[in-house]
Short mmCIF file of C-alpha atoms in Angstrom, two decimals:
data_model
loop_
_atom_site.label_atom_id
_atom_site.label_comp_id
_atom_site.label_asym_id
_atom_site.label_seq_id
_atom_site.Cartn_x
_atom_site.Cartn_y
_atom_site.Cartn_z
CA MET A 19 -80.79 21.59 2.14
CA LEU A 20 -81.20 18.89 -0.43
CA ASP A 21 -78.87 16.26 -0.88
CA ASP A 22 -77.26 15.30 -4.25
CA ASP A 23 -79.98 12.26 -4.82
CA LEU A 24 -82.86 14.78 -4.10
CA LYS A 25 -81.39 17.41 -6.50
CA THR A 26 -81.01 14.82 -9.24
CA GLN A 27 -84.59 13.71 -8.70
CA LEU A 28 -85.86 17.23 -8.68
CA GLN A 29 -84.02 18.22 -11.62
CA ALA A 30 -85.41 15.37 -13.59
CA TYR A 31 -88.96 16.43 -12.60
CA LEU A 32 -88.42 19.99 -13.63
CA GLU A 33 -87.57 19.12 -16.96
CA ARG A 34 -91.22 18.72 -17.42
CA VAL A 35 -91.73 22.54 -16.89
CA THR A 36 -92.78 23.90 -20.09
CA GLN A 37 -93.83 27.47 -19.08
CA PRO A 38 -91.50 29.86 -17.51
CA PHE A 39 -92.42 31.32 -13.87
CA GLU A 40 -90.92 32.99 -10.97
CA MET A 41 -90.48 32.33 -7.27
CA VAL A 42 -91.07 35.62 -5.39
CA ALA A 43 -89.51 35.32 -1.69
CA SER A 44 -90.37 37.43 1.30
CA LEU A 45 -87.53 36.97 3.74
CA ASP A 46 -86.15 38.60 6.95
CA ASP A 47 -82.97 37.99 8.80
CA SER A 48 -84.22 34.81 10.63
CA ASP A 49 -82.61 31.34 10.26
CA SER A 50 -85.78 29.97 8.68
CA SER A 51 -85.47 32.67 6.05
CA ARG A 52 -81.95 31.73 5.35
CA GLU A 53 -83.10 28.06 4.98
CA MET A 54 -85.93 28.95 2.60
CA GLY A 55 -83.68 31.26 0.54
CA SER A 56 -80.97 28.39 0.15
CA LEU A 57 -83.66 26.06 -1.00
CA LEU A 58 -85.31 28.48 -3.45
CA GLN A 59 -81.78 29.07 -4.96
CA THR A 60 -81.16 25.55 -5.31
CA ILE A 61 -84.56 25.15 -7.17
CA ALA A 62 -83.93 28.05 -9.42
CA GLY A 63 -80.55 26.61 -10.26
CA LEU A 64 -82.11 23.51 -11.54
CA SER A 65 -84.19 24.82 -14.37
CA ASP A 66 -83.77 27.72 -16.74
CA LYS A 67 -87.55 28.26 -16.75
CA ILE A 68 -87.72 29.31 -13.10
CA THR A 69 -86.26 32.69 -11.71
CA LEU A 70 -86.04 33.73 -8.21
CA ARG A 71 -86.85 37.09 -6.67
CA THR A 72 -86.25 38.12 -3.05
CA ASP A 73 -88.02 41.56 -3.16
CA GLY A 74 -91.42 39.98 -1.72
CA THR A 75 -93.50 42.17 0.62
CA ASP A 76 -95.83 39.55 2.09
CA SER A 77 -96.20 40.16 5.80
CA ARG A 78 -95.56 36.46 6.58
CA LYS A 79 -91.76 36.08 6.53
CA PRO A 80 -90.36 33.63 5.53
CA SER A 81 -92.65 32.81 2.58
CA PHE A 82 -92.65 32.64 -1.04
CA SER A 83 -95.13 32.71 -3.90
CA LEU A 84 -95.18 31.02 -7.22
CA ARG A 85 -96.28 33.09 -10.21
CA ARG A 86 -96.66 32.06 -13.87
CA SER A 87 -96.28 35.04 -16.44
CA GLY A 88 -99.35 36.45 -17.79
CA THR A 89 -101.68 34.66 -15.08
CA GLU A 90 -103.16 35.87 -11.77
CA MET A 91 -102.64 32.68 -10.01
CA SER A 92 -101.85 33.18 -6.36
CA LEU A 93 -100.25 30.14 -4.54
CA ARG A 94 -97.88 30.89 -1.48
CA PHE A 95 -95.90 28.78 0.79
CA ALA A 96 -95.36 30.19 4.33
CA ALA A 97 -93.45 27.04 5.03
CA ILE A 98 -90.33 25.33 3.97
CA PRO A 99 -92.13 22.44 2.30
CA LEU A 100 -89.89 19.49 3.11
CA GLY A 101 -90.67 16.18 4.95
CA HIS A 102 -94.12 15.00 3.97
CA GLU A 103 -94.61 18.21 2.08
CA PHE A 104 -91.68 17.86 -0.36
CA THR A 105 -94.17 16.11 -2.78
CA SER A 106 -96.55 19.05 -2.57
CA LEU A 107 -93.75 21.51 -3.50
CA VAL A 108 -92.61 19.47 -6.49
CA LEU A 109 -96.17 19.17 -7.63
CA ALA A 110 -96.95 22.96 -7.20
CA LEU A 111 -93.60 23.68 -9.31
CA LEU A 112 -94.76 21.35 -12.07
CA TRP A 113 -98.37 22.62 -12.16
CA THR A 114 -97.35 26.14 -12.17
CA GLY A 115 -94.64 25.34 -15.04
CA GLY A 116 -97.58 24.07 -17.02
CA HIS A 117 -97.05 20.30 -16.46
CA PRO A 118 -100.90 18.72 -16.74
CA PRO A 119 -102.21 17.38 -13.37
CA LYS A 120 -103.32 13.73 -13.08
CA VAL A 121 -106.87 14.76 -12.33
CA GLU A 122 -110.02 13.75 -14.28
CA ALA A 123 -111.05 16.46 -16.93
CA ASP A 124 -114.23 17.00 -15.40
CA VAL A 125 -112.78 17.80 -11.95
CA ILE A 126 -110.48 20.34 -13.67
CA GLU A 127 -113.44 21.98 -15.31
CA GLN A 128 -115.47 22.06 -12.17
CA ILE A 129 -112.54 23.89 -10.42
CA LYS A 130 -112.27 26.48 -13.39
CA ALA A 131 -115.98 26.79 -13.25
CA LEU A 132 -116.27 27.79 -9.55
CA ASP A 133 -118.05 31.20 -9.15
CA GLY A 134 -116.77 33.35 -6.51
CA ASP A 135 -113.56 34.55 -4.74
CA PHE A 136 -112.18 31.90 -2.50
CA ASN A 137 -108.99 32.87 0.01
CA PHE A 138 -107.64 29.69 1.58
CA GLU A 139 -105.21 29.32 4.24
CA VAL A 140 -104.38 25.99 5.20
CA TYR A 141 -102.22 25.36 8.32
CA MET A 142 -100.26 22.02 8.24
CA SER A 143 -97.05 20.44 9.98
CA LEU A 144 -94.26 18.88 8.16
CA THR A 145 -94.68 15.52 10.07
CA CYS A 146 -98.53 15.34 9.30
CA HIS A 147 -99.12 12.36 6.78
CA ASN A 148 -102.83 13.94 6.54
CA CYS A 149 -101.79 17.15 5.38
CA PRO A 150 -100.41 16.71 1.83
CA ASP A 151 -103.56 15.62 0.32
CA VAL A 152 -105.31 18.99 1.57
CA VAL A 153 -102.20 21.17 0.56
CA GLN A 154 -102.06 19.63 -2.85
CA ALA A 155 -105.71 19.96 -3.58
CA LEU A 156 -105.78 23.47 -2.55
CA SER A 157 -102.62 24.25 -4.46
CA LEU A 158 -104.04 22.54 -7.81
CA MET A 159 -107.24 24.86 -7.27
CA ALA A 160 -105.21 28.05 -7.00
CA VAL A 161 -103.10 27.09 -10.05
CA LEU A 162 -106.18 26.37 -12.10
CA ASN A 163 -108.44 29.11 -11.17
CA PRO A 164 -107.35 32.67 -10.60
CA ARG A 165 -110.30 33.49 -8.25
CA ILE A 166 -108.81 30.83 -5.86
CA LYS A 167 -105.86 32.06 -3.61
CA THR A 168 -104.26 29.61 -1.26
CA VAL A 169 -101.56 30.03 1.54
CA VAL A 170 -99.98 27.09 2.94
CA ILE A 171 -98.79 27.81 6.45
CA ASP A 172 -96.49 25.81 8.57
CA GLY A 173 -97.93 25.99 12.02
CA GLY A 174 -94.42 25.45 13.74
CA LEU A 175 -93.09 28.54 11.71
CA PHE A 176 -96.08 30.87 12.76
CA GLN A 177 -96.74 29.74 16.13
CA ALA A 178 -98.59 33.30 17.02
CA GLU A 179 -100.97 32.76 14.46
CA VAL A 180 -101.81 29.14 15.46
CA ASP A 181 -102.06 30.53 19.16
CA GLU A 182 -104.49 33.27 17.89
CA ARG A 183 -106.71 30.85 15.98
CA GLN A 184 -106.42 28.36 18.61
CA ILE A 185 -105.37 25.55 16.00
CA MET A 186 -104.71 22.38 17.74
CA ALA A 187 -105.05 19.86 14.77
CA VAL A 188 -103.77 19.79 11.44
CA PRO A 189 -104.50 20.00 8.68
CA SER A 190 -106.88 22.98 9.40
CA VAL A 191 -108.32 25.12 6.63
CA TYR A 192 -109.80 28.36 6.58
CA LEU A 193 -111.84 29.98 3.78
CA ASN A 194 -112.17 33.76 3.77
CA GLY A 195 -111.17 34.13 7.20
CA ALA A 196 -113.63 31.44 8.53
CA HIS A 197 -112.92 28.03 9.69
CA PHE A 198 -113.66 25.59 6.65
CA GLY A 199 -112.66 22.16 7.90
CA SER A 200 -109.98 20.01 9.52
CA GLY A 201 -108.73 16.72 8.80
CA ARG A 202 -107.67 14.87 5.55
CA MET A 203 -109.54 16.23 2.27
CA ASP A 204 -109.05 15.60 -1.24
CA VAL A 205 -109.91 17.97 -4.09
CA ALA A 206 -113.49 16.03 -4.78
CA GLU A 207 -114.35 16.52 -1.18
CA ILE A 208 -113.22 20.42 -1.10
CA LEU A 209 -115.32 20.70 -4.46
CA ALA A 210 -118.41 19.02 -2.85
CA LYS A 211 -118.52 21.74 0.01
CA LEU A 212 -117.97 24.71 -2.48
CA ASP A 213 -120.35 23.45 -5.35
CA THR A 214 -123.71 22.65 -3.81
CA GLY A 215 -125.02 21.19 -6.98
CA THR A 216 -122.56 18.39 -6.87
CA ALA A 217 -124.63 15.77 -4.79
CA ALA A 218 -127.67 16.21 -7.07
CA ARG A 219 -125.79 15.63 -10.15
CA ASP A 220 -123.81 12.71 -8.83
CA ALA A 221 -126.89 10.96 -7.71
CA ALA A 222 -128.50 11.24 -11.19
CA LYS A 223 -125.38 9.55 -12.75
CA LEU A 224 -125.10 7.00 -10.19
CA SER A 225 -128.75 5.88 -10.40
CA ALA A 226 -128.49 5.47 -13.91
CA LYS A 227 -125.89 2.71 -13.79
CA ALA A 228 -126.63 -0.84 -14.88
CA PRO A 229 -126.81 -3.21 -12.13
CA TYR A 230 -123.62 -4.87 -10.83
CA ASP A 231 -122.91 -8.56 -10.42
CA VAL A 232 -120.86 -7.71 -7.31
CA LEU A 233 -121.24 -4.16 -5.40
CA ILE A 234 -118.61 -3.58 -2.64
CA VAL A 235 -119.65 -0.99 -0.14
CA GLY A 236 -116.35 0.38 1.62
CA GLY A 237 -113.06 1.07 -0.03
CA GLY A 238 -110.48 -0.08 2.73
CA PRO A 239 -108.19 -3.18 2.52
CA ALA A 240 -111.06 -5.59 2.52
CA GLY A 241 -113.16 -3.84 -0.06
CA ALA A 242 -109.99 -3.38 -2.35
CA ALA A 243 -109.29 -7.14 -2.11
CA ALA A 244 -112.69 -8.05 -2.71
CA ALA A 245 -112.81 -5.81 -5.97
CA VAL A 246 -109.65 -7.26 -7.36
CA TYR A 247 -110.79 -10.78 -6.63
CA ALA A 248 -114.28 -10.05 -7.91
CA ALA A 249 -112.95 -8.19 -11.15
CA ARG A 250 -110.70 -11.20 -11.97
CA LYS A 251 -113.57 -13.47 -12.27
CA GLY A 252 -114.84 -11.21 -15.21
CA ILE A 253 -118.02 -10.19 -13.61
CA ARG A 254 -119.25 -6.59 -13.47
CA THR A 255 -117.94 -5.03 -10.29
CA GLY A 256 -118.13 -1.80 -8.50
CA ILE A 257 -116.97 -0.25 -5.26
CA ALA A 258 -118.80 2.68 -3.40
CA ALA A 259 -116.50 4.16 -0.76
CA GLU A 260 -116.93 7.18 1.71
CA ARG A 261 -113.13 7.61 1.77
CA PHE A 262 -111.04 5.05 -0.35
CA GLY A 263 -108.56 3.51 1.76
CA GLY A 264 -110.66 3.92 5.02
CA GLN A 265 -108.76 4.45 8.32
CA VAL A 266 -105.57 3.06 6.82
CA ASN A 267 -105.34 6.64 5.39
CA ASP A 268 -104.75 7.56 9.10
CA THR A 269 -102.18 4.99 9.75
CA LEU A 270 -98.40 5.98 10.14
CA ALA A 271 -96.23 2.87 10.27
CA ILE A 272 -97.30 -0.55 8.77
CA GLU A 273 -94.71 -3.00 9.56
CA ASN A 274 -96.48 -6.37 9.77
CA TYR A 275 -97.91 -6.82 6.24
CA ILE A 276 -96.04 -9.88 5.23
CA SER A 277 -93.66 -9.12 2.25
CA VAL A 278 -93.82 -5.52 2.76
CA PRO A 279 -91.09 -4.96 5.73
CA GLU A 280 -92.14 -1.17 6.23
CA THR A 281 -94.50 1.17 4.48
CA ASP A 282 -97.09 3.88 5.70
CA GLY A 283 -100.91 4.24 5.34
CA PRO A 284 -100.90 6.69 2.57
CA LYS A 285 -98.49 4.73 0.45
CA PHE A 286 -100.33 1.45 1.27
CA VAL A 287 -103.72 3.12 0.12
CA ALA A 288 -102.04 4.43 -3.16
CA GLY A 289 -101.06 0.67 -3.71
CA LEU A 290 -104.59 -0.64 -3.12
CA GLU A 291 -106.06 2.12 -5.48
CA ALA A 292 -103.73 1.39 -8.04
CA HIS A 293 -104.26 -2.40 -8.05
CA VAL A 294 -108.03 -1.89 -8.17
CA LYS A 295 -108.02 0.29 -11.01
CA ALA A 296 -105.54 -2.07 -13.00
CA TYR A 297 -108.83 -3.91 -13.37
CA ASP A 298 -112.43 -3.28 -14.68
CA VAL A 299 -113.85 -1.91 -11.50
CA ASP A 300 -116.24 0.94 -11.29
CA VAL A 301 -114.60 2.95 -8.44
CA MET A 302 -117.23 5.51 -6.78
CA ASN A 303 -115.50 7.56 -4.27
CA LEU A 304 -117.03 9.89 -1.66
CA GLN A 305 -120.21 7.95 -1.49
CA ARG A 306 -121.82 7.12 1.74
CA ALA A 307 -124.29 4.27 2.10
CA ASP A 308 -127.36 5.13 3.98
CA LYS A 309 -129.66 2.13 3.41
CA LEU A 310 -129.35 -1.59 2.40
CA ILE A 311 -132.60 -3.07 0.94
CA ALA A 312 -132.59 -6.94 0.59
CA ALA A 313 -133.84 -8.63 -2.88
CA ALA A 314 -137.56 -9.15 -3.12
CA THR A 315 -136.99 -12.66 -4.42
CA PRO A 316 -134.08 -15.14 -4.35
CA GLY A 317 -131.66 -14.18 -7.16
CA GLY A 318 -133.14 -10.56 -7.32
CA LEU A 319 -131.53 -7.39 -7.16
CA ILE A 320 -130.25 -5.97 -3.91
CA GLU A 321 -130.32 -2.04 -3.51
CA VAL A 322 -127.84 0.20 -1.78
CA GLN A 323 -129.31 3.66 -1.12
CA LEU A 324 -126.65 6.31 -0.80
CA ALA A 325 -126.67 9.56 1.39
CA ASN A 326 -127.02 11.79 -1.87
CA GLY A 327 -130.16 9.94 -2.73
CA ALA A 328 -128.73 7.66 -5.58
CA THR A 329 -129.71 4.08 -5.69
CA LEU A 330 -127.31 1.20 -6.76
CA LYS A 331 -128.50 -2.31 -7.61
CA SER A 332 -126.59 -5.61 -7.63
CA ARG A 333 -127.04 -9.28 -7.76
CA SER A 334 -124.66 -9.67 -4.60
CA VAL A 335 -123.14 -7.13 -2.05
CA ILE A 336 -120.04 -7.24 0.03
CA LEU A 337 -120.33 -5.00 2.99
CA SER A 338 -116.79 -3.69 4.10
CA THR A 339 -117.38 -0.18 5.68
CA GLY A 340 -114.73 -0.74 8.39
CA ALA A 341 -114.53 1.07 11.64
CA ARG A 342 -113.58 4.25 13.21
CA TRP A 343 -111.77 5.69 16.38
CA ARG A 344 -113.90 5.04 19.48
CA ASN A 345 -114.88 8.19 21.40
CA VAL A 346 -114.20 8.18 25.13
CA ASN A 347 -117.78 9.69 25.56
CA VAL A 348 -117.05 12.05 28.46
CA PRO A 349 -118.29 15.68 28.98
CA GLY A 350 -115.81 17.94 27.16
CA GLU A 351 -114.66 15.50 24.26
CA GLN A 352 -116.88 17.00 21.72
CA GLU A 353 -116.66 20.52 22.94
CA TYR A 354 -112.82 20.58 22.60
CA LYS A 355 -112.45 18.26 19.62
CA ASN A 356 -109.56 19.79 17.44
CA HIS A 357 -108.98 22.43 20.26
CA GLY A 358 -106.98 20.10 22.45
CA VAL A 359 -108.78 17.00 21.97
CA ALA A 360 -107.18 14.85 19.26
CA TYR A 361 -107.00 11.31 17.70
CA CYS A 362 -103.78 11.34 15.68
CA PRO A 363 -100.74 11.90 17.65
CA HIS A 364 -98.31 12.06 14.74
CA CYS A 365 -100.32 14.47 12.96
CA ASP A 366 -100.97 16.86 15.79
CA GLY A 367 -98.23 15.89 18.17
CA PRO A 368 -96.15 18.84 16.87
CA LEU A 369 -98.58 21.41 17.75
CA PHE A 370 -98.22 20.35 21.38
CA LYS A 371 -94.33 20.66 21.44
CA GLY A 372 -93.23 21.60 25.09
CA LYS A 373 -96.77 20.96 26.45
CA GLN A 374 -98.47 18.79 29.04
CA VAL A 375 -100.55 16.21 27.39
CA ALA A 376 -102.27 12.81 28.21
CA VAL A 377 -103.06 9.71 26.25
CA ILE A 378 -106.42 7.89 27.03
CA GLY A 379 -105.90 4.01 26.37
CA GLY A 380 -103.37 1.41 27.39
CA GLY A 381 -103.59 -0.92 24.27
CA ASN A 382 -100.79 -0.92 21.59
CA SER A 383 -102.30 2.24 19.99
CA GLY A 384 -102.29 4.13 23.14
CA VAL A 385 -98.78 3.10 24.17
CA GLU A 386 -97.26 3.80 20.73
CA ALA A 387 -98.97 7.32 20.82
CA ALA A 388 -97.32 7.99 24.14
CA ILE A 389 -94.07 6.82 23.02
CA ASP A 390 -94.15 9.07 19.94
CA LEU A 391 -95.37 11.90 22.03
CA ALA A 392 -92.91 11.58 24.57
CA GLY A 393 -90.14 12.78 21.91
CA VAL A 394 -92.05 16.05 21.30
CA VAL A 395 -94.05 17.12 24.34
CA ALA A 396 -92.77 17.99 27.75
CA HIS A 397 -94.63 15.32 29.45
CA VAL A 398 -97.02 12.61 28.65
CA THR A 399 -99.51 10.96 31.22
CA LEU A 400 -101.02 7.74 30.00
CA LEU A 401 -104.50 6.63 31.57
CA GLU A 402 -105.50 3.02 31.39
CA PHE A 403 -108.98 1.82 32.72
CA LEU A 404 -107.75 -1.51 33.79
CA PRO A 405 -105.23 -2.52 36.47
CA GLN A 406 -102.40 -3.36 33.78
CA LEU A 407 -101.71 -1.98 30.35
CA ARG A 408 -102.85 -4.18 27.44
CA ALA A 409 -100.06 -3.54 25.02
CA ASP A 410 -97.27 -5.72 23.76
CA ALA A 411 -94.53 -6.14 26.42
CA VAL A 412 -91.81 -4.68 24.20
CA LEU A 413 -93.86 -1.43 23.97
CA VAL A 414 -94.91 -1.17 27.72
CA LYS A 415 -90.91 -1.81 28.43
CA LYS A 416 -90.02 1.13 26.14
CA LEU A 417 -92.67 3.29 27.50
CA LYS A 418 -91.49 2.72 30.89
CA SER A 419 -88.10 3.62 30.04
CA LEU A 420 -88.94 7.16 29.16
CA PRO A 421 -88.26 9.93 31.90
CA ASN A 422 -91.10 12.27 30.74
CA VAL A 423 -94.08 9.64 30.99
CA THR A 424 -96.47 8.93 33.89
CA ILE A 425 -98.53 5.77 33.80
CA LEU A 426 -101.86 6.01 35.59
CA SER A 427 -103.57 2.40 35.46
CA ASN A 428 -106.91 1.53 37.02
CA ALA A 429 -107.99 5.37 36.18
CA GLN A 430 -111.47 6.03 34.71
CA THR A 431 -111.74 9.24 32.69
CA THR A 432 -114.67 11.30 33.65
CA GLU A 433 -114.23 14.72 31.91
CA ILE A 434 -111.97 16.76 29.77
CA THR A 435 -111.96 20.24 31.15
CA GLY A 436 -111.28 23.49 29.21
CA ALA A 437 -111.48 27.20 29.22
CA ASN A 438 -111.37 29.91 26.76
CA GLY A 439 -112.33 27.49 24.01
CA LYS A 440 -109.58 24.88 24.47
CA VAL A 441 -108.54 21.94 26.93
CA ASN A 442 -106.87 23.11 30.22
CA GLY A 443 -107.09 19.49 31.94
CA LEU A 444 -108.52 16.22 32.45
CA ARG A 445 -110.55 14.72 35.44
CA TYR A 446 -110.36 11.09 36.39
CA THR A 447 -111.41 8.61 39.14
CA GLU A 448 -108.94 6.25 40.92
CA ARG A 449 -110.99 3.17 40.70
CA ALA A 450 -109.24 1.28 43.60
CA THR A 451 -110.27 4.28 46.05
CA GLY A 452 -113.07 6.27 44.28
CA GLN A 453 -111.22 9.42 44.43
CA SER A 454 -111.51 12.05 41.89
CA GLN A 455 -108.22 13.76 40.63
CA HIS A 456 -107.47 16.49 38.06
CA LEU A 457 -104.49 16.91 35.68
CA ALA A 458 -103.57 20.13 34.40
CA LEU A 459 -102.91 19.43 30.59
CA GLU A 460 -102.93 21.12 27.19
CA GLY A 461 -103.94 18.27 25.00
CA VAL A 462 -105.65 14.96 25.17
CA PHE A 463 -104.92 12.10 22.74
CA VAL A 464 -107.91 9.51 22.57
CA GLN A 465 -106.61 5.85 21.60
CA ILE A 466 -109.34 3.39 22.95
CA GLY A 467 -110.07 1.29 19.95
CA LEU A 468 -112.50 1.16 16.95
CA VAL A 469 -116.27 1.36 16.50
CA PRO A 470 -117.99 -0.58 13.59
CA ASN A 471 -119.55 1.61 10.69
CA THR A 472 -122.90 -0.34 10.95
CA GLU A 473 -125.26 2.40 12.15
CA TRP A 474 -126.97 2.43 8.79
CA LEU A 475 -127.30 -1.35 8.86
CA LYS A 476 -129.50 -1.71 11.95
CA GLY A 477 -132.61 -3.75 11.62
CA THR A 478 -131.55 -5.01 8.27
CA LEU A 479 -129.28 -7.91 9.11
CA GLU A 480 -128.00 -9.64 12.14
CA LEU A 481 -125.36 -7.67 14.16
CA SER A 482 -123.41 -8.78 17.20
CA LYS A 483 -123.67 -7.00 20.60
CA HIS A 484 -120.93 -4.72 19.74
CA GLY A 485 -122.52 -3.71 16.41
CA GLU A 486 -120.23 -5.99 14.15
CA ILE A 487 -121.84 -7.80 11.30
CA VAL A 488 -122.34 -11.31 12.13
CA VAL A 489 -120.68 -13.55 9.45
CA ASP A 490 -119.96 -17.23 8.89
CA ALA A 491 -116.82 -19.01 7.70
CA ARG A 492 -117.68 -17.94 4.10
CA GLY A 493 -118.22 -14.34 4.84
CA GLN A 494 -122.00 -14.83 4.46
CA THR A 495 -124.30 -12.47 6.43
CA SER A 496 -128.05 -13.32 7.30
CA LEU A 497 -129.23 -11.93 4.20
CA PRO A 498 -128.85 -14.19 1.02
CA GLY A 499 -126.48 -12.66 -1.44
CA VAL A 500 -124.99 -10.08 1.12
CA PHE A 501 -121.44 -10.80 2.36
CA ALA A 502 -119.20 -8.87 4.61
CA ALA A 503 -115.54 -8.42 5.20
CA GLY A 504 -112.87 -6.72 7.23
CA ASP A 505 -113.16 -4.77 10.63
CA VAL A 506 -116.76 -4.23 10.30
CA THR A 507 -117.45 -7.94 11.01
CA THR A 508 -117.14 -10.30 13.91
CA VAL A 509 -114.01 -11.82 12.56
CA PRO A 510 -111.34 -11.35 15.38
CA TYR A 511 -108.27 -9.27 15.22
CA LYS A 512 -108.63 -6.13 13.49
CA GLN A 513 -105.36 -6.17 11.18
CA ILE A 514 -104.86 -5.12 7.60
CA ILE A 515 -103.67 -8.53 6.48
CA ILE A 516 -106.78 -10.26 8.18
CA ALA A 517 -109.03 -7.69 6.28
CA THR A 518 -107.34 -8.30 2.89
CA GLY A 519 -107.72 -12.05 3.21
CA GLU A 520 -111.48 -11.74 4.36
CA GLY A 521 -112.29 -9.47 1.45
CA ALA A 522 -110.66 -11.88 -1.05
CA LYS A 523 -112.90 -14.71 0.80
CA ALA A 524 -116.02 -12.76 0.47
CA ALA A 525 -115.37 -12.12 -3.20
CA LEU A 526 -115.17 -15.79 -3.98
CA SER A 527 -118.05 -16.63 -1.68
CA ALA A 528 -120.12 -13.95 -3.64
CA PHE A 529 -118.96 -15.41 -6.94
CA ASP A 530 -119.95 -18.93 -5.81
CA TYR A 531 -123.34 -17.65 -4.93
CA LEU A 532 -123.97 -15.99 -8.21
CA ILE A 533 -123.15 -19.11 -10.26
CA ARG A 534 -125.23 -21.14 -8.16
CA THR A 535 -128.35 -18.94 -7.89
CA PRO A 536 -130.48 -18.29 -10.95
CA ILE A 537 -131.29 -14.85 -11.92
CA ALA A 538 -134.88 -13.84 -10.73
#
């Protein structure tokens, strides 16, 4: 199953294994079991510290567990972890074999100190680019703490389970049989949900930090660029982000960032983070801003209050909180979210294989989603509010060439319908005639643009009628010492390359403000 290049790479990684362990497979006579058996035999043949047993008795077949001698660790893959999950498999093998994880020491201690029995099940798909973070986090926790058990389940292999639990979005995590969470989560986010004392401890540590020269709120491309440019000026720089990388984490293909012909969101975010951490930047991840308090006097300290109760202070602030997917805001959308209503076609598309789905939105994102889904599902219906699709002509041409796509323009979605806890259709109005129609569906993908993350700023500084932060040509907001950059601002064309440029500009403007403004 692995080509010669992958085998060579894997063998090089497995040389880092220091402690012997075994893989115990539970197999039957299915094709997937034969595939898994072949993969495991290949892995076992690449290291003398790994042995393979095929006498497993787990009810999920095919599956295999990793067991280190002398421990009670419980990590199982009910999956053939290739595709996006191959890295998860490699890391699981290394960690089980004693190779230390690249995780902060306090995080490792927090995992080991968790008190309780935690049985995790994480459903993923091999094409999901959001799933590896969750799989790797829960795998690490199972390796480090014997009271944590993790099973990684490929929804495509165990469709009956997916149907029984009505899982229609991945990753989807269950803890002790109850739904724990959906979507991308890293180990710190999972720990925050399990360890209720984390927020209070974090707040005390953050509030004790010395004031910054530049504090950046938001960790997407704009925030990362601002951090690099500010740090290069030799001034005290901090960045507080709810999720480092922002919505780029959920972007599949990036093909228009000049000098980088092709990459994907997670790789791009990893590059941003590595670049920021190459400088003296205080990165505070998983921190949501709650309130901005302007300086009492010119040149004074600006305060940013966080949701956990902490307060950060700085001589200048750059706001780069980005934007999020816009909801269609019709009855049924929230009720059936993750139960047929989805926002990431590449992540969740495989769960709708052979089914009838709709895409709401005729811009580039909507048309691209419909093209992607057409290769997986039985039929796609694309609904656009306006009389014509708004996507690029090359995308529209490609969409119209697909035999299993129907385009409904001048159509207003009015309701997402469902029964027994999941989507069964969509109701829309033909705007030209006023007639109401109903489509029988099993999935609805919403792709209608973005909403700026500025609710916490209302009444504090000037916002446009669309909720964007109003900035001038230098990125200056209506508050002295407060700048903004990226998708959260009135700057047109929400593109990664524009956000990075605006972030750099905001940092240079903030530095210019600092050198021209006496300290209060």
